[in-house]
Short mmCIF file of C-alpha atoms in Angstrom, two decimals:
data_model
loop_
_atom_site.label_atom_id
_atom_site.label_comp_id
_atom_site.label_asym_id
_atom_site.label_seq_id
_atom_site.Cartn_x
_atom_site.Cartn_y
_atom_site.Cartn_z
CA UNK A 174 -34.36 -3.70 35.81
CA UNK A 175 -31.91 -3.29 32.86
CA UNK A 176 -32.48 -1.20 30.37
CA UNK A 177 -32.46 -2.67 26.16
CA UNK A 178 -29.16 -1.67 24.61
CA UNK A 179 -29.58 2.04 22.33
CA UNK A 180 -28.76 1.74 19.20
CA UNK A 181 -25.50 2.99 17.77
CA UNK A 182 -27.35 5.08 15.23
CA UNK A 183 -28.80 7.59 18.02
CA UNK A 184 -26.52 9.73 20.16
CA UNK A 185 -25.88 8.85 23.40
CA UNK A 186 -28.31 10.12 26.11
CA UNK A 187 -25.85 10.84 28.35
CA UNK A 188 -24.33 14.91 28.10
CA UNK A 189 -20.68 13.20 28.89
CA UNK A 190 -18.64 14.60 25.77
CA UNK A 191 -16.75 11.79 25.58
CA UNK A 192 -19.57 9.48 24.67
CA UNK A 193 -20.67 11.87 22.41
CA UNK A 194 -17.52 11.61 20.20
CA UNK A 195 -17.03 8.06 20.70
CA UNK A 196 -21.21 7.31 19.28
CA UNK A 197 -19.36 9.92 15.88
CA UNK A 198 -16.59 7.50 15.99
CA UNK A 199 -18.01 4.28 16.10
CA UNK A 200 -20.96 5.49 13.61
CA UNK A 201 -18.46 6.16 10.92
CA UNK A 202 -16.35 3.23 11.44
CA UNK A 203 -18.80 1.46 10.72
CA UNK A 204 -19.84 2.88 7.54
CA UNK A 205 -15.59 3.20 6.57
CA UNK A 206 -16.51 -1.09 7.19
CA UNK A 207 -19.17 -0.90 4.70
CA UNK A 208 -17.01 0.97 2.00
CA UNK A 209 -13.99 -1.57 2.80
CA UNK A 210 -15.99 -4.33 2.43
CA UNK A 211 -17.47 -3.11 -0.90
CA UNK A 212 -13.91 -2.01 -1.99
CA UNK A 213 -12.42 -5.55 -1.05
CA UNK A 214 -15.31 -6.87 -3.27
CA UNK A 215 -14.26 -5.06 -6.51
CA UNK A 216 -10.51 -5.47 -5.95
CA UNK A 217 -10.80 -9.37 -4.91
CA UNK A 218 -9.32 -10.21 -7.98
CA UNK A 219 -6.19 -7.58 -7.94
CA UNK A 220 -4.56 -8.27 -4.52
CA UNK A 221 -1.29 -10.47 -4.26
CA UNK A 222 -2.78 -13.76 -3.39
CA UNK A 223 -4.16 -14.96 -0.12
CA UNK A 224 -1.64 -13.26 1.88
CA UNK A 225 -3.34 -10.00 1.22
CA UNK A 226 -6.44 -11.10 1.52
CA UNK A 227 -5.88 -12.74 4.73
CA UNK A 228 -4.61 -9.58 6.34
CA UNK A 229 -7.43 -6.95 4.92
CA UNK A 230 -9.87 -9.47 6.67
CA UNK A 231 -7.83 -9.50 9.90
CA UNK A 232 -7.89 -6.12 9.81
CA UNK A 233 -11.46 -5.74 8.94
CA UNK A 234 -12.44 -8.27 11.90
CA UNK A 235 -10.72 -6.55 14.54
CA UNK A 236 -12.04 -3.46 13.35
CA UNK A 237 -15.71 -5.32 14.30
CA UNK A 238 -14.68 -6.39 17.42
CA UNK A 239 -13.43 -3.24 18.06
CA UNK A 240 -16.53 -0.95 16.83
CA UNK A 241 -18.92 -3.66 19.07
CA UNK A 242 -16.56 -3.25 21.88
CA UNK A 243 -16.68 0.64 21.75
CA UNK A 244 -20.93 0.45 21.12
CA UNK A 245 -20.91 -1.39 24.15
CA UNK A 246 -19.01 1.70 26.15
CA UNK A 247 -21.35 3.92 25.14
CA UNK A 248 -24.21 1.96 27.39
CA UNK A 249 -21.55 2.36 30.63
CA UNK A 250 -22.33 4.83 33.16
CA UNK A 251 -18.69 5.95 33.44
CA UNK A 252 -17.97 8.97 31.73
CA UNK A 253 -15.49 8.34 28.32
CA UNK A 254 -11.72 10.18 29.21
CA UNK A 255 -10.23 11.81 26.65
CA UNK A 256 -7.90 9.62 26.07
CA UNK A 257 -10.73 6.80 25.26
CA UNK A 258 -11.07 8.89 22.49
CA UNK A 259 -7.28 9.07 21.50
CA UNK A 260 -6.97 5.28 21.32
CA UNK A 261 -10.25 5.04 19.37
CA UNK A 262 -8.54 7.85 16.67
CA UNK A 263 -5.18 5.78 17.13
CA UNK A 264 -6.87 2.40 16.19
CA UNK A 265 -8.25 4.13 13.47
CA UNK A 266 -4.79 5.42 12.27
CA UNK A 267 -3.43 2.09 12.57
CA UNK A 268 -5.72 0.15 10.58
CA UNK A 269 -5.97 3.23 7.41
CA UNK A 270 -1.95 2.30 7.66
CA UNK A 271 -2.51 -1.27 7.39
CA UNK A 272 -5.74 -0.92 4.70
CA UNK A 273 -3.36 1.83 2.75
CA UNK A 274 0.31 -1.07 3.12
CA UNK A 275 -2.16 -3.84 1.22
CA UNK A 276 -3.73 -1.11 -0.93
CA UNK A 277 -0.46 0.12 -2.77
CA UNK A 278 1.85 1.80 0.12
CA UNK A 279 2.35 5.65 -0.05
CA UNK A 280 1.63 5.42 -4.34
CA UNK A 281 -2.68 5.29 -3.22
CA UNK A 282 -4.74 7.78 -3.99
CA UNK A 283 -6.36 7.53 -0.80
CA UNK A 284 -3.37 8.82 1.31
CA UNK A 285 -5.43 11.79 2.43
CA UNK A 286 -7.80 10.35 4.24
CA UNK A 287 -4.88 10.91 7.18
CA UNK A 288 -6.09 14.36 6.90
CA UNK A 289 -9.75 13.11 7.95
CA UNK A 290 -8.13 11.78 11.30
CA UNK A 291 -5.73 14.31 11.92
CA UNK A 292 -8.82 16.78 11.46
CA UNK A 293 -10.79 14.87 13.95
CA UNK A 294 -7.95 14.99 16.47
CA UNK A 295 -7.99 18.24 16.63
CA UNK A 296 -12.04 18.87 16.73
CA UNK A 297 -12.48 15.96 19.22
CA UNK A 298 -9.31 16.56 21.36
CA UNK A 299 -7.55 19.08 23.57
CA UNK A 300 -4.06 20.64 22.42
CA UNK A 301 -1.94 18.22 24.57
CA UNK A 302 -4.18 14.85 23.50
CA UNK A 303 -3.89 16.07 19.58
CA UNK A 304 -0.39 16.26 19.57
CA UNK A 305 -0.07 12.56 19.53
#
C-alpha cells in the first residue's frame, strides 16, 4: 500500500541529512517564487519589452519544475548525497544570476543575496563540496 505524498511544509521523516536540507531548500524556493512573482508584478511595466519578460518566466517555470521535482525526492527511500544538495544550491545560483542579468546586472541592490547561498554552502555542505 502506498503511502499519500507529505507535504513540503513538514520536515522529512526520514533522519537522512540530506533530505533534511533539501525539505530547507525546496521550502524557501518556494517562498523566493512567491516574492519573484510579486516583484515581477510591480515591475511588469519597467522591464525591456517581452524579451525580458519572456526569460524571468522561463526562469521562474523551471524553477517550478525544479522545486516539484526536488519535493518529489524527498518521498524516495534513497538517502539525498551531498552533492544532491550542491546542484540544488547551484540551480539556485544560476537562476539569482539570471533573475539579477534581467533585474539591472551587477548595478541591483539585491547583489547580496549571493551571500545567502554562499552562507548556506557552507552550513549545508562539507569543506570540499563548499568550495564549489
Amino acid at each position: 500500500m502506498s503511502r499519500p505524498p507529505r507535504s513540503p511544509w513538514l520536515p522529512p521523516a526520514d533522519p537522512d541529512e540530506g533530505k533534511l536540507w533539501l525539505s530547507w531548500l525546496a521550502r524557501l524556493r518556494w517562498l523566493a517564487l512567491f516574492a519573484q512573482g510579486a516583484t515581477l508584478g510591480f515591475v511588469f511595466g519597467l522591464l525591456d519589452g517581452w524579451e525580458a519578460l519572456a526569460a524571468w518566466a522561463a526562469a521562474m517555470g523551471f524553477l517550478v519544475v525544479f522545486n516539484l521535482w526536488t519535493v518529489s525526492r524527498l518521498d524516495m527511500r534513497e538517502e539525498v548525497p551531498e552533492s544532491g544538495v550542491l546542484v540544488q544550491l547551484l540551480v539556485d545560483v544560476a537562476a539569482l544570476t539570471v533573475f539579477f542579468a534581467l533585474g539591472g546586472g551587477p548595478d541591483t541592490p539585491f547583489l547580496t543575496q549571493y551571500l545567502v547561498h554562499v552562507a548556506k554552502g557552507a552550513v549545508v555542505l562539507s569543506p570540499r563540496e563548499a568550495a564549489v
